[in-house]
Amino acid sequence: MMNPALANTPKEMEPAMIALCGKGYDPLTMASLWFSLYRTDQRPAMEKITVPLLYIMPETPLYSMVNVEYIREHIQCEFVLEKDFPGTTHTILSQSPRQVAERVKAFIKTH
């Protein structure tokens, strides 16, 4: 689940939440996103990254450390992993905007 905080949503609220989400998204948006992620192999692009890279990782990510380690091993520059963001998910930017901004500013100052 992208947001574990929704796990405790009462069953009677589910239809309203589904309807609300449905109004904001084209039905093919998620399908096309996943199709593009699986159809396009981004691994060759890793070798082209030549500037310091900051990877912000939430507590509950969509991608595992295997993916993160692959990036770390294949880029041509410094790799910094920031992962101390309790209670965050793939939507970390909206869940902890100040903490993420602080880490980004610190990274920019030192790189």
Tab-separated table of C-alpha atoms in Angstrom:
chain	number	residue	atom	x	y	z
A	1	MET	CA	0.000	0.000	0.000
A	2	MET	CA	1.421	3.389	-0.929
A	3	ASN	CA	0.183	4.999	2.259
A	4	PRO	CA	-0.085	2.716	5.314
A	5	ALA	CA	-1.988	5.473	7.126
A	6	LEU	CA	-4.992	4.562	4.977
A	7	ALA	CA	-5.011	0.973	6.255
A	8	ASN	CA	-7.345	1.946	9.109
A	9	THR	CA	-9.893	3.645	6.876
A	10	PRO	CA	-13.401	2.533	7.879
A	11	LYS	CA	-15.047	0.264	5.306
A	12	GLU	CA	-18.016	2.609	4.959
A	13	MET	CA	-15.673	5.382	3.718
A	14	GLU	CA	-14.104	3.273	0.948
A	15	PRO	CA	-16.751	4.008	-1.748
A	16	ALA	CA	-16.417	7.766	-1.184
A	17	MET	CA	-12.611	7.583	-1.305
A	18	ILE	CA	-12.671	5.513	-4.488
A	19	ALA	CA	-15.087	7.973	-6.114
A	20	LEU	CA	-12.947	10.940	-5.036
A	21	CYS	CA	-9.747	9.402	-6.391
A	22	GLY	CA	-11.505	8.391	-9.593
A	23	LYS	CA	-12.493	11.983	-10.330
A	24	GLY	CA	-8.889	13.139	-10.137
A	25	TYR	CA	-7.283	10.560	-12.414
A	26	ASP	CA	-7.662	9.369	-15.952
A	27	PRO	CA	-8.282	5.591	-15.774
A	28	LEU	CA	-5.252	4.895	-17.961
A	29	THR	CA	-2.789	7.064	-16.028
A	30	MET	CA	-1.537	4.385	-13.657
A	31	ALA	CA	-1.558	1.719	-16.365
A	32	SER	CA	0.552	3.892	-18.661
A	33	LEU	CA	2.924	4.786	-15.825
A	34	TRP	CA	3.599	1.150	-14.952
A	35	PHE	CA	3.844	0.220	-18.636
A	36	SER	CA	6.522	2.879	-19.184
A	37	LEU	CA	8.442	1.813	-16.066
A	38	TYR	CA	8.592	-1.804	-17.192
A	39	ARG	CA	9.067	-1.159	-20.896
A	40	THR	CA	11.971	1.278	-20.595
A	41	ASP	CA	15.227	-0.002	-19.140
A	42	GLN	CA	16.811	2.939	-17.316
A	43	ARG	CA	19.925	1.044	-16.182
A	44	PRO	CA	22.161	2.339	-18.999
A	45	ALA	CA	21.383	5.907	-17.898
A	46	MET	CA	23.016	5.332	-14.501
A	47	GLU	CA	26.502	5.393	-16.068
A	48	LYS	CA	25.770	8.885	-17.445
A	49	ILE	CA	25.153	10.466	-14.025
A	50	THR	CA	28.279	12.500	-13.263
A	51	VAL	CA	27.090	14.957	-10.627
A	52	PRO	CA	26.660	14.230	-6.914
A	53	LEU	CA	23.365	12.442	-6.318
A	54	LEU	CA	21.117	12.726	-3.262
A	55	TYR	CA	18.674	9.864	-2.839
A	56	ILE	CA	15.808	10.573	-0.430
A	57	MET	CA	14.352	7.298	0.854
A	58	PRO	CA	11.173	7.123	2.936
A	59	GLU	CA	10.677	4.677	5.773
A	60	THR	CA	8.256	2.642	3.620
A	61	PRO	CA	9.533	2.946	0.035
A	62	LEU	CA	8.150	1.451	-3.149
A	63	TYR	CA	11.663	0.413	-4.169
A	64	SER	CA	13.990	-1.799	-2.171
A	65	MET	CA	17.595	-1.283	-1.159
A	66	VAL	CA	18.541	-3.551	-4.073
A	67	ASN	CA	17.481	-0.747	-6.422
A	68	VAL	CA	19.277	1.875	-4.341
A	69	GLU	CA	22.487	-0.172	-4.272
A	70	TYR	CA	22.308	-0.648	-8.030
A	71	ILE	CA	22.206	3.115	-8.506
A	72	ARG	CA	25.021	3.642	-5.995
A	73	GLU	CA	27.226	1.101	-7.782
A	74	HIS	CA	26.636	2.407	-11.297
A	75	ILE	CA	26.765	6.195	-11.103
A	76	GLN	CA	30.045	7.985	-11.789
A	77	CYS	CA	30.019	10.311	-8.789
A	78	GLU	CA	29.287	10.652	-5.095
A	79	PHE	CA	26.074	9.057	-3.841
A	80	VAL	CA	24.404	10.276	-0.633
A	81	LEU	CA	21.524	8.314	0.885
A	82	GLU	CA	19.187	10.079	3.311
A	83	LYS	CA	16.729	7.678	4.884
A	84	ASP	CA	15.870	8.848	8.391
A	85	PHE	CA	12.261	9.898	7.736
A	86	PRO	CA	9.998	8.023	10.185
A	87	GLY	CA	6.406	7.403	9.148
A	88	THR	CA	6.945	8.314	5.493
A	89	THR	CA	6.036	6.526	2.271
A	90	HIS	CA	6.464	7.127	-1.462
A	91	THR	CA	4.664	10.447	-0.906
A	92	ILE	CA	7.468	11.689	1.355
A	93	LEU	CA	7.517	15.172	-0.178
A	94	SER	CA	4.007	15.868	1.066
A	95	GLN	CA	4.458	13.973	4.345
A	96	SER	CA	7.734	15.569	5.506
A	97	PRO	CA	8.373	18.610	3.313
A	98	ARG	CA	10.459	20.544	5.850
A	99	GLN	CA	12.711	17.613	6.720
A	100	VAL	CA	13.285	16.789	3.060
A	101	ALA	CA	13.979	20.444	2.238
A	102	GLU	CA	16.511	20.637	5.086
A	103	ARG	CA	18.374	17.578	3.754
A	104	VAL	CA	18.356	18.949	0.206
A	105	LYS	CA	19.686	22.332	1.378
A	106	ALA	CA	22.438	20.644	3.410
A	107	PHE	CA	23.375	18.509	0.411
A	108	ILE	CA	23.549	21.556	-1.880
A	109	LYS	CA	25.727	23.464	0.611
A	110	THR	CA	28.268	20.654	0.761
A	111	HIS	CA	28.292	19.798	-2.931
